[in-house]
Amino acid sequence: MPNRLIEETSPYLLQHAHNPVDWYPWCDEAFERAAQEDKPVLLSIGYSACHWCHVMERESFENEEIAHMMNQSFVNIKVDREERPDLDAIYMEAVQAMTGRGGWPLTVFLTPEKKPFFGGTYFPPDDRQGMPGFPHVLQTVLQAYGTRKGEIESAGDEVISFLNRALGAQRSVEPLTKGILDTACAQLRSEFDNQNGGLGTAPKFPQPMTFEFLLRYYYRTGDNRALSMVEQTLERMAKGGIYDQIGGGFHRYSVDAEWLVPHFEKMLYDNALLSRLYLHAYQATGKQMYMHTVEGILDYALREMRGGEGGFFSSQDADSEGIEGKYYTWNLQEVTKLLGKDNGALAGRYFGITEDGNFEGANILSRVAGIEELASELGTAPSEVNERISEISSCLLEARVKRVAPHKDTKILTDWNSLMLSSLAEAASVLDRPDYLDAAISAAIFLTSKLYDGALLKHTYKDGQAKVNAFLLDHALLAEGLLSLYEATFEYKWLKTADDLASAMIARFWDESHGCFYDAGQQQEALIVRPRNIYDNALPSGSAAAAYILIHLARLTDNSEYERLAASAIRSVQEFIRQYPSGFSHWLCALDFYLSKTKEIAVVGRQDDPALKSLMHAIYRRYLPDKILAGAVSEQSATVEDIPLLKDKGIIDGKPAVYVCEGNVCQTPATDLEALTALLEQK
């Protein structure tokens, strides 16, 4: 018999719907039962692509004896952290406070009043390697709950007091200065792995927002050391096993310092953020490798992660057939049989495929030899080697798709999709890819029709059902995605919707008394504390994303209130930014934007004019991280009344014109490429 989770839409919850555990989703009914029967609540939080979540399910939640213990003595709640990031943030902070560590699966024991009093992460089914077995944990918690109720209540109250302090804002009147950026860059330099790129040692995460900041810092200062850190990291990652060399897209992280052995799950947000970073690196350097990596990521997303309605799925598992990485690894005999002797040998040299393998007897593909090097060895032209490698990759991919594929989490999340919307819209413009623009428009239509009714935004969608009132990050990232689409199309409706979302975001999540944003709105479910995650982790913090989009909109619409709120939000965390820049990378990008003089670019012309396209290409191809772009090129474009930047600007002598302004001072408008290039290159 399935349990209550069978009624849910989350693929992660549905994976547990046939456990013998009497699972509840997060709901009032579960806590009411816990109160009536005076039982502790066992809260288990995870997500579909989490390897150890699946391990704990197999070992404990599918174990009849352990399930009986859970059902008899606890009220059991299962939560998908991607559906409820507010719950995950609160109870992860609580477990870290109680134990000094966190992660998923997250296992938390609560009172019927939702107060956490004990927790941990993965527990094995029996005592192992210094870890207590899950049955032992259950017995210990149950005994304590029955005999030391007062201590448990006090412990829960202490945790809540700690959370209120930790999640509170720190008001500051200190000025925001570029010295904060200089200090952050110096500290990041001290953490940089000069041999392999990236920050720190194993396990190593891509941290795209950190390198976005360093790229911005290079643009601001001309500091070539900052650019070198970005380039070394991007090149090593793109050549490593963390990047799917034949299918495109990045895996979650590398378990080693060399980017070779990944944890094999693929997340939509990682690939959205990384594609945008590689795109910006391509703009800044012109290096083709970065462009090809962008296309590899986005082509993968369109091929494997896009749903029929235009939205993008959340993730792919690390495991297939119960074995981590099986879908992605190869042995030499298999490759030789598929490709033949000559191409098999070339694949072995290029991808590092050996008889012994580099991962549990198999081979993770990475690029160990360059095209020029192989051409020299073979005595042929690099173009011929490149063509053969393309044929080899296509053949291997064709063979791989016949394998049992990893499970795919097909729920669609507003914030993650908004990141992909931004990447597609920007890449469409920079790389002149109409297919990317079509995909961006489809995603925007989907998000603004299925998850947004013009008043209320939802967080998650699956099987025709939008659920969970949207959080701060949903509003901020969707506004940014729509603004990116506006810059790619100049269709005013996208800018108007972005501005509407920003206004709703302020109304729902801004707290004037504390001078900060909160992640959950007042209209959402009241929890033990109001969540406010200030750290930029795998995703930007909602508050940092809100500050960033408000700065952009403020300068495009002349709304000074937006900029005031953004500055206040940044001030509330500036001491944290100084102390721990790698945990506040998107905040640093927002601060850099706030401190910068923007290039205000207004474009006027006729949409079908080839000369206009040439001018736009010159704008899009340059790395201008602080540009503000507006245009009047079609009937769907904004009018002067809509965007002040367009006031008194028109076509000149029948030619399209680009007006470049800075600090409220406009230069002579450009009607040809040479003049426009000179204006854009002025610093």
XYZ file of C-alpha atoms in Angstrom:
683
model
C 0.000 0.000 0.000
C 1.369 3.418 -0.864
C 1.622 6.045 1.867
C 0.344 9.629 1.788
C 3.155 10.792 -0.481
C 1.412 9.147 -3.428
C -0.754 12.281 -3.651
C 2.263 14.585 -4.107
C 3.762 15.858 -7.376
C 7.434 16.028 -6.301
C 9.397 13.162 -7.904
C 11.497 12.951 -4.731
C 8.438 12.488 -2.526
C 6.934 10.029 -4.987
C 10.124 7.952 -4.764
C 9.205 7.395 -1.106
C 5.498 6.797 -1.685
C 5.881 3.014 -1.472
C 8.162 2.916 1.560
C 6.694 0.990 4.517
C 7.191 4.238 6.470
C 3.921 6.070 7.178
C 5.184 9.299 5.637
C 3.339 12.595 5.748
C 4.191 15.562 3.561
C 4.772 18.772 5.545
C 1.250 19.622 6.721
C -0.745 20.699 9.756
C -2.306 17.247 10.052
C 1.036 15.669 10.907
C 1.770 18.096 13.746
C -1.780 17.871 15.069
C -1.409 14.107 15.280
C 1.977 14.463 16.995
C 0.383 16.738 19.609
C -2.614 14.476 20.155
C -0.493 11.338 20.542
C 2.402 13.128 22.274
C 4.981 11.834 19.796
C 8.134 13.454 18.463
C 8.256 14.308 14.764
C 10.923 12.792 12.538
C 11.590 15.230 9.703
C 13.622 13.903 6.751
C 14.693 16.401 4.077
C 16.406 15.504 0.816
C 16.181 15.849 -2.937
C 15.911 13.643 -5.988
C 19.523 13.827 -7.210
C 21.016 13.237 -3.734
C 23.055 10.010 -3.745
C 23.106 9.494 0.029
C 19.385 10.220 0.241
C 18.823 7.177 -1.960
C 21.255 5.132 0.122
C 19.425 5.936 3.360
C 16.115 5.117 1.721
C 17.333 1.696 0.606
C 19.015 0.899 3.921
C 16.479 2.298 6.396
C 13.218 3.562 4.927
C 12.645 0.354 2.941
C 13.604 -1.779 5.957
C 10.429 -3.220 7.488
C 11.817 -3.368 11.038
C 13.148 0.191 11.006
C 9.931 1.437 9.391
C 7.930 -0.262 12.158
C 9.975 1.588 14.804
C 9.401 4.877 13.006
C 5.668 4.314 12.579
C 5.091 3.152 16.130
C 6.906 5.926 17.967
C 7.162 8.938 15.620
C 5.151 11.049 13.223
C 7.249 10.956 10.055
C 7.469 13.835 7.572
C 9.317 13.801 4.270
C 10.242 17.097 2.546
C 11.745 17.863 -0.855
C 14.234 20.638 -0.107
C 13.847 22.012 -3.620
C 10.115 22.474 -3.138
C 10.500 23.946 0.342
C 13.817 25.799 0.556
C 12.424 27.754 3.526
C 12.081 24.626 5.653
C 15.440 23.328 4.509
C 17.179 26.600 5.393
C 15.714 26.754 8.893
C 16.288 23.156 9.896
C 19.698 22.927 8.229
C 20.794 25.957 10.255
C 19.409 24.274 13.362
C 21.272 20.997 12.775
C 24.501 22.843 12.032
C 24.079 24.759 15.279
C 23.474 21.540 17.231
C 26.113 19.318 15.608
C 28.562 21.570 13.767
C 27.833 19.938 10.415
C 25.068 19.596 7.884
C 24.152 18.046 4.556
C 21.600 15.783 2.937
C 19.758 13.686 3.769
C 18.909 15.969 6.677
C 17.393 14.167 9.649
C 15.786 16.342 12.330
C 13.694 15.488 15.380
C 11.051 18.051 16.357
C 8.532 18.626 19.077
C 4.883 18.835 17.982
C 5.409 22.627 18.061
C 8.003 22.238 15.247
C 10.959 23.017 17.546
C 14.138 21.066 16.635
C 15.904 19.302 19.515
C 18.206 16.774 17.831
C 19.429 16.096 14.324
C 22.040 14.840 11.921
C 22.450 13.850 8.306
C 22.889 10.321 6.960
C 22.602 7.517 9.514
C 23.520 3.931 8.530
C 21.184 1.032 9.398
C 23.609 -0.233 12.062
C 26.534 1.136 14.067
C 29.347 1.730 11.576
C 32.667 3.611 11.439
C 31.931 5.658 14.515
C 28.406 6.536 13.364
C 25.437 5.324 15.394
C 22.979 3.142 13.521
C 19.591 4.654 12.743
C 17.664 2.241 15.050
C 19.987 3.242 17.896
C 19.334 6.919 17.152
C 15.564 6.331 17.154
C 15.692 4.520 20.495
C 17.858 7.209 22.099
C 15.629 10.053 20.887
C 12.478 8.257 21.987
C 13.887 7.574 25.454
C 14.941 11.189 25.882
C 11.547 12.441 24.695
C 9.794 10.216 27.199
C 11.983 10.932 30.232
C 13.490 14.406 29.722
C 10.681 16.392 28.132
C 11.599 19.590 29.955
C 15.200 19.462 28.735
C 14.007 18.856 25.170
C 11.655 21.852 25.316
C 14.475 24.027 26.645
C 16.847 22.767 23.948
C 14.263 23.599 21.279
C 13.789 27.103 22.676
C 17.550 27.665 22.729
C 17.838 26.610 19.087
C 15.048 29.005 18.098
C 16.741 31.845 19.991
C 19.973 31.070 18.165
C 18.190 31.014 14.808
C 16.569 34.381 15.460
C 19.976 35.870 16.218
C 21.668 34.181 13.272
C 19.003 35.171 10.768
C 18.643 38.743 11.968
C 19.925 41.736 10.036
C 22.908 43.805 11.126
C 22.144 47.426 10.371
C 25.153 49.437 9.270
C 25.711 53.048 8.317
C 29.260 52.417 7.128
C 29.788 53.592 3.549
C 29.975 51.001 0.794
C 33.382 51.443 -0.839
C 35.538 49.759 -3.453
C 37.945 48.848 -0.639
C 35.568 45.990 0.187
C 36.032 44.685 -3.356
C 39.836 44.977 -3.114
C 39.893 43.108 0.201
C 37.635 40.387 -1.189
C 39.826 39.862 -4.253
C 42.953 39.623 -2.092
C 41.348 37.026 0.164
C 40.067 34.978 -2.777
C 43.584 35.044 -4.199
C 44.864 33.502 -0.956
C 42.321 30.656 -1.257
C 43.033 29.995 -4.933
C 44.479 26.663 -6.087
C 47.304 27.843 -8.335
C 47.873 24.364 -9.698
C 44.353 23.241 -10.587
C 42.224 26.376 -10.474
C 39.230 26.826 -8.223
C 39.206 27.554 -4.527
C 40.549 25.271 -1.832
C 41.132 21.547 -2.089
C 38.947 18.473 -2.556
C 36.015 18.215 -2.789
C 35.932 21.097 -5.222
C 32.834 22.997 -6.308
C 32.697 25.219 -9.423
C 31.524 28.356 -7.519
C 30.491 30.313 -10.632
C 29.438 33.429 -8.709
C 32.920 33.784 -7.213
C 34.473 33.823 -10.666
C 31.783 36.178 -11.954
C 32.974 38.602 -9.282
C 36.622 38.134 -10.241
C 35.761 38.751 -13.894
C 33.958 41.939 -12.902
C 36.935 42.908 -10.759
C 39.228 42.467 -13.761
C 36.932 44.711 -15.810
C 36.893 47.340 -13.044
C 40.622 47.385 -12.295
C 42.459 45.739 -15.185
C 43.984 43.309 -12.644
C 45.273 40.486 -14.847
C 45.744 38.234 -11.829
C 41.975 38.194 -11.319
C 41.448 37.274 -14.970
C 44.097 34.557 -14.720
C 42.253 32.967 -11.783
C 39.065 32.898 -13.844
C 40.705 31.510 -16.959
C 42.716 28.812 -15.227
C 39.621 27.592 -13.424
C 37.351 27.612 -16.465
C 39.883 25.848 -18.671
C 40.639 23.126 -16.108
C 36.960 22.511 -15.438
C 36.036 22.362 -19.133
C 38.794 19.794 -19.760
C 38.033 17.734 -16.659
C 35.664 14.921 -15.864
C 33.341 17.335 -14.072
C 32.282 18.388 -17.582
C 30.416 15.786 -19.627
C 32.791 15.679 -22.576
C 30.400 14.077 -25.064
C 26.969 15.113 -23.792
C 27.643 18.602 -22.505
C 26.723 20.045 -19.149
C 28.505 20.006 -15.805
C 28.187 17.529 -12.981
C 27.639 18.869 -9.466
C 31.204 18.898 -8.100
C 34.544 17.117 -8.195
C 35.572 14.778 -5.386
C 39.238 15.499 -6.164
C 41.207 18.720 -6.544
C 41.927 18.113 -10.263
C 38.300 18.264 -11.506
C 38.568 14.654 -12.754
C 36.142 12.526 -10.717
C 32.759 14.164 -10.331
C 29.807 13.513 -8.125
C 27.762 12.667 -11.182
C 24.401 14.355 -10.648
C 23.582 17.263 -12.942
C 21.657 20.242 -11.604
C 19.848 22.820 -13.724
C 21.066 25.748 -11.630
C 24.741 24.749 -11.920
C 24.491 24.605 -15.676
C 22.588 27.862 -15.929
C 25.126 29.726 -13.794
C 28.153 28.132 -15.455
C 26.912 28.743 -18.996
C 26.534 32.426 -18.152
C 30.014 32.570 -16.599
C 31.628 30.929 -19.642
C 29.658 33.312 -21.879
C 31.012 36.322 -19.981
C 34.537 34.888 -20.167
C 34.085 34.542 -23.932
C 32.996 38.179 -24.147
C 35.991 39.282 -22.083
C 38.629 37.215 -23.910
C 37.215 36.094 -27.262
C 38.468 32.539 -26.628
C 36.590 29.948 -28.678
C 36.902 27.282 -25.976
C 34.579 29.260 -23.742
C 32.043 29.712 -26.535
C 32.050 25.976 -27.280
C 31.530 25.227 -23.583
C 28.525 27.571 -23.462
C 27.011 25.828 -26.471
C 27.748 22.416 -24.973
C 25.920 23.315 -21.766
C 22.912 24.958 -23.399
C 22.552 22.330 -26.115
C 22.540 19.674 -23.382
C 19.862 21.576 -21.453
C 17.662 21.929 -24.536
C 18.151 18.278 -25.486
C 17.743 16.581 -22.114
C 16.274 18.974 -19.564
C 13.533 20.837 -21.401
C 9.882 19.931 -20.885
C 7.191 20.025 -23.534
C 5.697 23.281 -22.250
C 8.966 25.221 -22.387
C 10.149 24.926 -18.782
C 13.277 23.072 -17.657
C 13.514 20.073 -15.348
C 15.448 20.240 -12.100
C 18.114 17.552 -12.134
C 19.462 14.186 -13.191
C 20.646 11.596 -10.687
C 24.222 10.462 -10.210
C 23.170 6.800 -10.252
C 21.817 4.492 -12.921
C 21.072 0.826 -12.324
C 22.047 1.520 -8.705
C 25.657 2.407 -9.590
C 27.022 5.919 -9.375
C 28.416 7.185 -12.666
C 27.654 4.021 -14.642
C 25.899 5.976 -17.388
C 28.908 8.219 -18.014
C 31.928 5.889 -17.819
C 33.631 3.711 -20.454
C 36.149 0.924 -20.821
C 38.786 0.741 -23.546
C 37.446 -2.425 -25.175
C 33.961 -0.955 -25.492
C 35.293 2.236 -27.097
C 37.532 0.345 -29.527
C 34.658 -1.914 -30.561
C 32.407 1.081 -31.199
C 34.926 3.238 -33.036
C 37.352 0.860 -34.647
C 41.081 0.616 -34.026
C 42.219 4.012 -35.377
C 39.465 6.186 -33.959
C 39.503 4.136 -30.759
C 43.189 4.940 -30.323
C 42.543 8.631 -31.048
C 39.679 8.675 -28.521
C 41.983 7.066 -25.969
C 44.621 9.751 -26.450
C 42.183 12.656 -26.453
C 39.907 11.532 -23.616
C 42.488 9.691 -21.485
C 40.913 6.231 -21.883
C 43.205 3.457 -20.635
C 43.044 -0.257 -19.935
C 43.182 0.289 -16.170
C 40.787 3.231 -16.116
C 40.700 6.189 -13.761
C 37.517 5.431 -11.802
C 36.854 2.038 -10.249
C 38.229 0.210 -13.296
C 36.326 2.353 -15.779
C 37.157 5.652 -17.481
C 35.723 9.088 -16.882
C 36.312 11.084 -20.036
C 38.512 14.175 -19.762
C 40.622 16.065 -22.273
C 44.226 15.051 -21.693
C 45.639 15.968 -25.122
C 45.067 19.042 -27.283
C 44.013 19.121 -30.924
C 47.291 20.746 -32.007
C 49.313 18.155 -30.107
C 47.415 15.264 -31.693
C 47.677 16.795 -35.156
C 51.452 16.968 -34.737
C 51.607 13.343 -33.595
C 49.480 12.173 -36.532
C 51.115 14.444 -39.100
C 47.816 15.931 -40.175
C 45.916 19.209 -40.013
C 44.255 20.272 -36.743
C 40.971 20.720 -38.598
C 41.015 17.047 -39.599
C 41.667 15.936 -36.011
C 38.911 18.214 -34.789
C 36.499 16.700 -37.298
C 37.413 13.174 -36.215
C 36.948 14.072 -32.534
C 33.483 15.460 -33.360
C 32.587 12.206 -35.131
C 33.944 10.176 -32.203
C 31.939 12.209 -29.684
C 28.747 11.814 -31.718
C 29.262 8.062 -31.990
C 29.895 7.687 -28.260
C 26.863 9.825 -27.405
C 24.671 7.805 -29.759
C 25.793 4.633 -27.997
C 25.366 6.137 -24.538
C 21.743 7.150 -24.997
C 20.921 3.447 -25.400
C 22.041 2.805 -21.807
C 19.723 2.970 -18.819
C 19.628 6.698 -18.118
C 19.790 8.270 -14.657
C 16.481 9.263 -13.092
C 15.340 12.769 -13.955
C 13.543 15.060 -11.507
C 10.916 16.583 -13.780
C 9.520 19.239 -11.479
C 10.000 22.784 -12.718
C 11.216 25.448 -10.287
C 10.739 29.154 -10.905
C 14.117 30.308 -9.569
C 16.192 27.669 -11.363
C 14.283 28.182 -14.619
C 14.805 31.915 -14.335
C 18.566 31.373 -14.212
C 18.361 29.326 -17.400
C 16.155 31.988 -18.980
C 18.857 34.597 -18.322
C 21.565 32.373 -19.794
C 19.606 31.538 -22.927
C 18.612 35.151 -23.557
C 22.179 36.422 -23.173
C 23.705 33.591 -25.205
C 21.169 34.134 -27.977
C 22.343 37.719 -28.336
C 26.086 37.149 -27.934
C 26.347 34.017 -30.093
C 23.621 34.952 -32.584
C 21.647 31.781 -31.871
C 17.956 32.207 -32.793
C 17.204 28.762 -31.326
C 18.389 29.957 -27.919
C 16.181 33.034 -28.217
C 13.170 30.896 -29.145
C 13.842 28.719 -26.087
C 14.181 31.783 -23.854
C 10.896 33.231 -25.105
C 9.140 29.881 -24.604
C 10.501 29.635 -21.062
C 9.380 33.192 -20.290
C 5.884 32.536 -21.651
C 5.694 29.342 -19.603
C 6.830 30.982 -16.368
C 4.602 34.037 -16.737
C 1.514 32.028 -17.695
C 1.736 28.811 -15.676
C 3.392 30.088 -12.490
C 2.354 33.748 -12.429
C -1.139 35.170 -12.722
C -0.081 38.805 -12.699
C -0.514 39.021 -8.929
C 0.805 35.842 -7.293
C 3.897 33.908 -8.302
C 4.327 30.197 -7.525
C 7.546 28.325 -6.824
C 7.094 24.865 -8.345
C 5.184 23.215 -11.200
C 4.551 19.645 -12.236
C 1.821 17.759 -14.035
C -0.144 20.911 -14.773
C -0.169 22.025 -11.143
C 1.623 25.098 -9.767
C 2.285 24.884 -6.026
C 3.884 26.720 -3.094
C 3.818 30.505 -2.943
C 7.025 31.869 -4.436
C 9.972 32.960 -2.329
C 12.216 36.001 -2.566
C 14.668 34.250 -4.890
C 11.889 33.315 -7.322
C 10.822 36.946 -7.659
C 14.344 38.325 -7.981
C 15.629 35.791 -10.510
C 12.495 35.822 -12.657
C 12.687 39.618 -12.805
C 16.332 39.325 -13.865
C 15.559 36.668 -16.459
C 12.815 38.784 -17.989
C 15.102 41.808 -18.008
C 17.722 39.751 -19.889
C 15.037 38.786 -22.384
C 14.047 42.442 -22.752
C 17.660 43.307 -23.607
C 17.655 40.575 -26.255
C 14.338 41.594 -27.860
C 13.464 45.143 -26.675
C 9.889 43.917 -26.194
C 8.584 46.159 -23.444
C 6.226 43.576 -21.923
C 9.185 41.678 -20.501
C 10.568 44.777 -18.796
C 7.124 45.722 -17.509
C 6.622 42.289 -15.954
C 10.107 42.420 -14.413
C 9.283 45.769 -12.842
C 5.938 44.472 -11.565
C 7.689 41.508 -9.959
C 10.220 43.818 -8.312
C 7.423 45.911 -6.814
C 5.659 42.780 -5.535
C 8.980 41.514 -4.159
C 9.434 44.657 -2.104
C 5.867 44.560 -0.828
C 6.122 40.930 0.272
C 9.687 40.429 1.446
C 11.153 43.791 2.473
C 11.283 44.654 6.184
C 11.875 48.384 6.601
C 12.375 48.124 10.366
C 15.393 45.859 9.879
C 16.502 47.231 6.506
C 16.620 43.834 4.828
C 14.778 41.249 2.776
C 13.452 37.962 4.141
C 13.184 34.823 2.031
C 9.536 34.112 2.850
C 6.702 36.600 2.598
C 4.264 37.554 5.306
C 1.525 35.743 3.372
C 3.372 32.431 3.589
C 3.146 29.790 6.287
C 4.359 30.956 9.695
C 7.361 28.874 10.771
C 9.416 28.845 13.970
C 11.485 31.720 12.537
C 11.174 33.801 9.396
C 13.870 32.439 7.053
C 16.634 34.697 5.799
C 19.550 32.931 4.151
C 22.237 35.513 3.434
C 24.905 33.191 2.051
C 25.586 32.641 -1.633
C 25.951 28.884 -1.837
C 25.134 26.823 -4.918
C 22.450 29.424 -5.612
C 22.667 33.144 -4.968
C 20.991 34.234 -1.765
C 17.570 35.716 -2.352
C 18.642 38.988 -0.768
C 21.731 39.330 -2.982
C 19.684 38.551 -6.093
C 17.093 41.122 -4.997
C 19.754 43.794 -4.478
C 21.291 43.087 -7.881
C 18.062 43.302 -9.890
C 16.929 46.413 -8.021
C 20.155 48.231 -8.923
C 19.666 47.283 -12.567
C 16.015 48.336 -12.643
C 16.725 51.521 -10.684
C 19.155 52.740 -13.311
C 16.976 51.725 -16.221
C 13.750 53.259 -14.872
C 15.157 56.098 -12.731
C 13.529 54.594 -9.635
C 15.772 55.844 -6.832
C 13.791 53.920 -4.195
C 14.961 50.649 -5.736
C 18.587 51.717 -5.350
C 18.033 52.827 -1.746
C 16.652 49.426 -0.788
C 19.466 47.619 -2.595
C 22.100 49.660 -0.747
C 20.399 49.015 2.589
C 20.318 45.279 1.882
C 24.039 45.261 1.045
C 24.875 47.238 4.186
C 23.063 44.627 6.295
C 25.717 42.041 5.350
C 28.800 44.113 4.583
C 30.747 42.859 7.607
C 30.109 39.275 6.506
C 31.251 40.163 2.982
C 34.550 41.491 4.365
C 35.178 38.392 6.465
C 34.045 35.641 4.100
C 33.967 36.808 0.460
C 33.714 33.321 -1.070
C 30.393 32.888 0.747
C 29.078 36.243 -0.497
C 30.097 36.264 -4.148
C 26.803 37.430 -5.610
C 26.654 40.127 -2.952
C 30.069 41.248 -4.220
C 28.718 41.387 -7.778
C 25.806 43.510 -6.543
C 28.174 45.792 -4.625
C 30.428 46.150 -7.667
C 27.366 47.064 -9.757
C 26.241 49.568 -7.120
C 29.648 51.271 -7.048
C 30.058 51.381 -10.821
C 29.254 54.098 -13.304
C 26.954 52.369 -15.742
C 27.198 52.608 -19.490
C 23.676 53.627 -20.443
C 23.078 52.477 -23.995
C 19.998 53.486 -25.983
C 19.407 51.931 -29.395
C 16.934 53.282 -31.954
C 16.285 51.969 -35.437
C 14.156 49.673 -37.560
C 14.150 46.026 -36.579
C 14.612 44.788 -40.149
C 17.607 47.047 -40.847
C 20.853 45.017 -41.302
C 22.828 48.019 -40.072
C 20.967 47.828 -36.741
C 21.867 44.155 -36.349
C 25.526 44.954 -36.947
C 25.499 47.644 -34.256
C 23.690 45.386 -31.799
C 26.200 42.610 -32.385
C 29.005 44.995 -31.424
C 27.215 45.744 -28.147
C 26.356 42.159 -27.313
C 29.815 40.743 -28.041
C 31.610 43.005 -25.555
C 31.937 42.260 -21.874
C 30.160 45.246 -20.336
C 28.966 43.944 -16.956
C 27.485 47.244 -15.834
C 25.693 48.262 -19.006
C 22.077 49.421 -19.006
C 20.471 48.722 -22.369
C 17.214 50.057 -23.798
C 15.886 50.127 -27.308
C 13.136 51.357 -29.584
C 13.257 49.173 -32.671
C 9.721 47.821 -33.153
C 6.072 48.301 -32.271
C 6.623 46.228 -29.115
C 9.399 48.533 -27.905
C 9.016 50.939 -25.013
C 8.137 54.551 -25.530
C 9.922 57.573 -24.105
C 7.406 57.666 -21.274
C 8.228 54.069 -20.349
C 12.020 54.397 -20.209
C 13.666 57.778 -19.582
C 16.854 56.636 -21.327
C 15.010 56.746 -24.668
C 13.927 60.378 -24.294
C 14.934 62.667 -27.179
C 16.705 59.860 -29.019
C 15.857 58.940 -32.574
C 17.100 57.667 -35.914
C 19.732 59.935 -37.556
C 19.558 60.602 -41.307
C 17.559 57.432 -41.756
C 20.220 55.356 -40.017
C 19.957 53.425 -36.749
C 21.724 55.193 -33.906
C 23.288 54.125 -30.626
C 23.509 56.642 -27.778
C 26.084 55.862 -25.085
C 25.781 57.823 -21.846
C 27.562 57.710 -18.511
C 26.805 59.698 -15.385
C 23.954 61.532 -17.129
C 26.319 62.700 -19.886
C 25.743 61.372 -23.401
C 28.355 61.141 -26.126
C 27.774 61.930 -29.783
C 25.479 59.174 -31.077
C 27.097 56.493 -33.226
C 25.648 55.396 -36.539
C 28.554 53.241 -37.687
C 30.639 50.453 -36.175
C 33.857 52.412 -35.854
C 32.258 55.206 -33.841
C 30.298 52.757 -31.686
C 33.401 50.668 -30.956
C 35.259 53.757 -29.769
C 32.401 54.676 -27.422
C 32.088 51.183 -25.961
C 35.815 50.851 -25.323
C 36.026 54.071 -23.321
C 36.541 53.292 -19.630
